[in-house]
Coordinates of C-alpha atoms in Angstrom, one line a residue:
M1 CA -14.5 -41.3 -57.3
P2 CA -12.0 -39.9 -54.5
P3 CA -13.4 -40.2 -50.7
A4 CA -14.7 -37.3 -49.8
R5 CA -12.8 -35.3 -47.3
A6 CA -14.5 -34.4 -43.7
S7 CA -13.8 -30.9 -43.0
V8 CA -12.3 -30.4 -39.6
K9 CA -12.1 -27.2 -37.7
P10 CA -10.3 -26.3 -34.7
S11 CA -11.9 -26.6 -31.4
S12 CA -12.1 -23.0 -29.9
T13 CA -10.0 -24.9 -26.9
L14 CA -7.4 -25.6 -28.8
L15 CA -7.4 -22.1 -30.3
T16 CA -6.9 -20.2 -26.7
H17 CA -4.3 -23.2 -26.0
R18 CA -2.3 -21.9 -29.0
S19 CA -2.8 -18.0 -28.5
A20 CA -1.9 -18.9 -24.8
S21 CA 1.3 -20.4 -25.8
Y22 CA 2.4 -16.8 -27.6
F23 CA 0.5 -14.3 -25.0
P24 CA 4.9 -14.8 -23.6
Y25 CA 6.4 -14.8 -26.2
L26 CA 4.4 -11.4 -26.8
F27 CA 4.3 -10.2 -23.3
A28 CA 8.4 -10.7 -23.6
T29 CA 8.7 -8.4 -26.6
V30 CA 6.5 -5.8 -25.7
F31 CA 8.0 -6.2 -21.6
V32 CA 11.4 -5.2 -24.3
V33 CA 10.8 -2.2 -26.2
V34 CA 9.2 -0.3 -23.7
F35 CA 12.5 -1.4 -21.2
L36 CA 14.7 0.0 -24.3
D37 CA 12.0 3.0 -24.7
S38 CA 11.7 4.0 -21.2
W39 CA 16.0 4.0 -20.7
K40 CA 16.4 7.0 -23.7
R41 CA 13.2 9.0 -22.8
T42 CA 13.9 9.2 -18.9
G43 CA 17.5 10.0 -19.5
I44 CA 19.1 7.0 -17.7
A45 CA 23.2 7.5 -17.9
P46 CA 25.1 6.3 -15.3
E47 CA 28.0 7.8 -16.4
L48 CA 26.4 11.8 -15.0
F49 CA 26.7 9.4 -11.1
F50 CA 30.7 9.0 -11.7
A51 CA 32.0 12.2 -13.8
A52 CA 34.1 14.5 -11.9
R53 CA 31.3 17.2 -11.2
G54 CA 28.6 14.6 -10.2
R55 CA 31.6 13.2 -7.2
E56 CA 32.8 16.5 -6.2
A57 CA 28.6 18.2 -5.7
L58 CA 28.0 14.9 -3.8
G59 CA 31.4 14.8 -2.0
K60 CA 30.3 18.9 -0.8
F61 CA 26.5 17.3 -0.1
L62 CA 28.1 14.5 2.3
S63 CA 31.1 16.6 3.8
G64 CA 28.2 19.3 5.0
M65 CA 26.5 16.8 6.9
M66 CA 29.3 15.3 8.6
P67 CA 29.7 15.6 11.6
P68 CA 26.2 15.3 12.9
E69 CA 24.4 17.4 15.0
L70 CA 24.6 16.2 19.2
S71 CA 24.3 19.0 20.6
W72 CA 22.1 18.7 23.7
N73 CA 19.9 21.7 22.6
F74 CA 19.6 20.5 19.4
L75 CA 18.1 17.1 20.4
S76 CA 15.9 18.1 23.3
F77 CA 14.4 20.5 21.0
L78 CA 14.4 17.4 18.2
V79 CA 12.2 14.9 21.0
R80 CA 8.7 17.0 20.3
P81 CA 8.7 16.4 16.4
A82 CA 9.7 12.5 17.2
L83 CA 7.1 11.9 19.0
E84 CA 4.4 14.4 16.6
T85 CA 6.3 11.6 13.5
I86 CA 5.3 8.3 15.4
Q87 CA 1.8 10.2 16.2
I88 CA 1.0 11.0 13.0
S89 CA 1.7 7.9 11.8
L90 CA 0.1 5.7 14.4
W91 CA -3.4 8.2 14.3
G92 CA -2.9 7.6 10.2
T93 CA -2.5 4.0 10.1
L94 CA -6.1 3.7 12.7
I95 CA -7.7 6.0 10.3
A96 CA -6.8 3.9 7.5
V97 CA -7.8 0.7 9.1
L98 CA -11.3 1.7 10.0
I99 CA -11.3 3.0 6.1
G100 CA -9.8 -0.1 4.5
F101 CA -11.4 -2.7 6.5
P102 CA -15.2 -2.2 5.6
L103 CA -14.6 -0.8 2.2
G104 CA -12.1 -4.2 1.6
L105 CA -15.0 -6.7 3.0
L106 CA -17.6 -5.2 0.4
G107 CA -14.7 -4.9 -2.7
T108 CA -14.0 -8.8 -1.7
H109 CA -16.3 -11.1 -4.7
T110 CA -16.5 -13.8 -2.2
L111 CA -17.8 -11.8 0.3
A112 CA -19.8 -9.0 -1.6
V113 CA -21.3 -11.0 -4.4
R114 CA -20.8 -14.9 -4.6
G115 CA -19.0 -17.4 -2.8
I116 CA -20.4 -19.6 0.2
L117 CA -22.2 -16.9 2.1
N118 CA -24.0 -15.2 -0.9
E119 CA -24.8 -18.3 -3.0
A120 CA -27.6 -20.0 -1.8
E121 CA -29.8 -16.1 -0.9
L122 CA -28.5 -14.5 -4.1
Q123 CA -29.2 -17.5 -6.5
R124 CA -32.9 -17.2 -7.0
A125 CA -32.2 -12.9 -6.7
P126 CA -31.3 -11.5 -9.6
V127 CA -32.1 -7.9 -7.7
R128 CA -30.4 -7.9 -4.9
R129 CA -27.2 -9.6 -6.8
G130 CA -26.5 -6.7 -8.8
L131 CA -27.5 -4.5 -6.4
R132 CA -24.7 -6.5 -4.4
Y133 CA -22.5 -5.7 -7.4
G134 CA -23.1 -2.4 -7.5
V135 CA -21.8 -1.9 -4.3
Y136 CA -18.6 -4.3 -4.8
L137 CA -18.1 -2.2 -8.0
L138 CA -18.2 1.0 -5.9
A139 CA -16.2 -0.2 -3.1
R140 CA -13.0 -0.9 -5.3
G141 CA -13.3 1.9 -7.3
I142 CA -12.4 4.4 -3.8
L143 CA -10.2 2.5 -3.1
S144 CA -8.5 2.9 -5.9
L145 CA -9.4 6.6 -6.2
F146 CA -7.7 6.6 -2.6
R147 CA -4.7 5.1 -3.6
S148 CA -3.9 6.0 -7.2
I149 CA -3.3 10.1 -5.1
P150 CA -0.2 9.8 -3.9
E151 CA -0.1 10.6 0.5
F152 CA 1.9 13.7 -0.3
V153 CA -0.5 15.2 -2.4
W154 CA -3.2 14.6 -0.1
A155 CA -1.6 16.2 2.6
F156 CA -1.4 19.0 0.4
M157 CA -4.9 19.0 0.2
F158 CA -5.4 18.7 3.9
V159 CA -2.8 21.2 4.9
R160 CA -5.2 23.8 2.6
A161 CA -8.3 22.8 3.9
V162 CA -7.6 22.3 7.5
G163 CA -3.6 24.6 8.2
L164 CA -0.6 23.3 8.9
G165 CA 0.5 21.2 11.8
P166 CA 0.1 17.4 12.4
F167 CA -4.0 16.5 11.8
P168 CA -3.4 17.5 7.5
G169 CA -1.1 14.4 7.9
V170 CA -3.2 12.0 10.3
L171 CA -5.5 12.6 7.2
A172 CA -3.5 12.1 4.4
I173 CA -1.4 8.9 5.7
G174 CA -5.3 7.6 6.8
V175 CA -7.0 7.8 3.4
A176 CA -3.9 6.9 1.1
Y177 CA -3.2 4.0 3.4
G178 CA -7.2 3.6 3.9
G179 CA -7.5 2.8 -0.4
M180 CA -3.4 0.7 0.4
L181 CA -5.3 -1.9 3.1
G182 CA -8.2 -1.9 1.5
K183 CA -7.0 -3.6 -1.6
V184 CA -4.7 -6.1 0.2
Y185 CA -7.4 -7.1 2.7
S186 CA -9.9 -7.7 -0.7
E187 CA -7.1 -9.7 -1.6
I188 CA -5.9 -11.9 2.2
F189 CA -9.8 -12.4 2.4
E190 CA -10.4 -13.8 -1.3
A191 CA -7.7 -16.6 -0.6
V192 CA -9.4 -17.8 2.5
N193 CA -9.4 -21.6 2.0
Q194 CA -12.7 -22.0 1.7
R195 CA -13.0 -25.8 3.4
P196 CA -13.0 -24.6 6.9
L197 CA -16.1 -22.4 5.8
E198 CA -17.9 -25.2 3.6
A199 CA -17.8 -27.9 6.7
L200 CA -19.0 -24.7 9.7
Q201 CA -21.9 -24.4 6.7
S202 CA -22.8 -28.2 7.1
T203 CA -23.3 -27.6 11.2
G204 CA -25.4 -25.0 10.3
A205 CA -23.8 -22.2 11.3
N206 CA -25.3 -18.6 9.8
K207 CA -23.6 -16.7 8.0
L208 CA -21.8 -14.2 11.0
Q209 CA -21.0 -17.8 12.8
I210 CA -18.8 -18.5 9.1
F211 CA -17.1 -15.2 8.8
F212 CA -16.0 -15.2 12.5
Y213 CA -15.0 -18.5 13.4
G214 CA -13.7 -19.6 9.8
W215 CA -13.6 -16.5 7.6
F216 CA -11.7 -14.2 9.5
P217 CA -9.4 -16.6 11.7
Q218 CA -7.7 -17.5 8.5
A219 CA -7.0 -13.9 7.2
L220 CA -6.0 -12.3 10.9
P221 CA -2.3 -13.2 10.6
N222 CA -1.6 -11.6 6.8
F223 CA -4.5 -8.8 8.2
V224 CA -1.7 -7.9 11.1
S225 CA 1.0 -8.4 9.1
Y226 CA 0.3 -6.2 6.3
T227 CA -0.6 -3.9 8.7
L228 CA 2.0 -3.3 10.9
Y229 CA 4.3 -3.3 7.5
R230 CA 2.3 -0.1 6.8
W231 CA 2.9 1.4 10.2
E232 CA 5.8 1.3 9.7
C233 CA 5.9 2.6 6.0
A234 CA 3.4 6.0 7.8
V235 CA 6.5 6.5 10.3
R236 CA 8.6 7.4 6.7
A237 CA 5.8 8.5 5.6
S238 CA 5.2 11.2 8.0
A239 CA 8.1 12.5 8.0
I240 CA 8.4 13.4 3.7
L241 CA 4.7 14.8 4.4
G242 CA 6.3 17.6 7.3
L243 CA 7.9 18.9 3.7
V244 CA 4.5 20.3 3.0
G245 CA 3.5 21.8 6.5
A246 CA 2.2 18.3 8.1
G247 CA 4.6 18.2 11.2
G248 CA 6.8 16.1 12.5
L249 CA 10.3 15.5 12.2
G250 CA 10.0 16.5 8.3
Q251 CA 8.7 19.9 9.0
Q252 CA 12.3 20.3 10.5
I253 CA 14.5 18.3 8.2
E254 CA 12.9 21.7 5.3
I255 CA 13.8 24.3 7.9
S256 CA 17.5 22.9 8.3
M257 CA 17.6 21.9 4.6
R258 CA 17.0 26.2 3.4
M259 CA 19.2 27.6 6.0
F260 CA 22.0 24.5 4.5
N261 CA 22.7 22.7 8.0
F262 CA 23.1 19.8 6.7
N263 CA 24.9 18.6 9.8
E264 CA 21.2 18.5 11.8
V265 CA 19.3 16.8 8.3
L266 CA 22.1 14.1 9.3
T267 CA 20.5 13.7 12.9
I268 CA 17.5 13.9 12.2
L269 CA 17.5 11.1 9.7
I270 CA 19.3 8.9 12.0
I271 CA 17.1 9.7 14.2
L272 CA 14.1 8.6 11.7
F273 CA 15.8 5.3 10.8
L274 CA 16.3 4.4 14.7
M275 CA 12.3 4.9 15.2
V276 CA 11.9 2.8 11.5
A277 CA 13.8 0.1 13.6
A278 CA 12.8 0.5 16.3
V279 CA 8.9 -0.2 14.8
D280 CA 9.9 -2.8 12.5
Y281 CA 11.4 -4.8 16.2
L282 CA 8.3 -4.2 17.8
S283 CA 6.2 -5.0 14.6
A284 CA 8.0 -8.3 14.6
R285 CA 7.7 -9.2 18.0
V286 CA 3.5 -8.6 17.7
R287 CA 3.7 -11.1 14.8
A288 CA 5.4 -13.5 16.6
L289 CA 2.6 -13.6 19.1
I290 CA -0.1 -14.6 16.4

């Protein structure tokens, strides 16, 4: 009588390992298919850029920008829009921090629901844990909403609500960048090393002490670095928002483009470049102090 064969079923761990080993190949295949399809659907044709007609049109546009308008009257006229652009970026970034920081805290899973600050308190309180989780999801949803709508669209809506001028630009940057900052802040807080926090907890420190002496100091360098980077982006964005009437250099770019004064546009772009370079230098000096 032949010996009975034991039926061996593959374990769930083995199946998971096999499916994980196939994932890179599946991902690469999907990526290649999507890439080739998008190349066709977006009508990418590099040869058009080097065609005679394209080179001629680009040459006329660039030649129309030379030489830049450097008259004293025009440069002195740009002082106010340039200062307005800096002010829009500063106040917009400040509002973004005021929006993003609290929502980022509420949207950090290890701060709102789990982690060293919540395990002991919520271990036997499922209702409270559920409420905390609801607040966590709400904060993440608000951040997703704010950053999913481009600042250009926010500016258009705020111009309709409060009228032309710098204020709608400030609000647009504040709301859109608030969603971006909050998302990154939550990721920064999630990446904090837990060991120093456990050491503080073992000494009898309360929640606020653990956060301010253990959690926040670890996150502060990345917190400041990304905020300064967003301020630099806000300088560029505030110029673009001027195209919808939100003030700053962007509004003057639109006026010069409509009048076909491309040499004035080049001057404004040079000023904008110098402003961004100055903000980048200042940000680097601030980061070096932290």
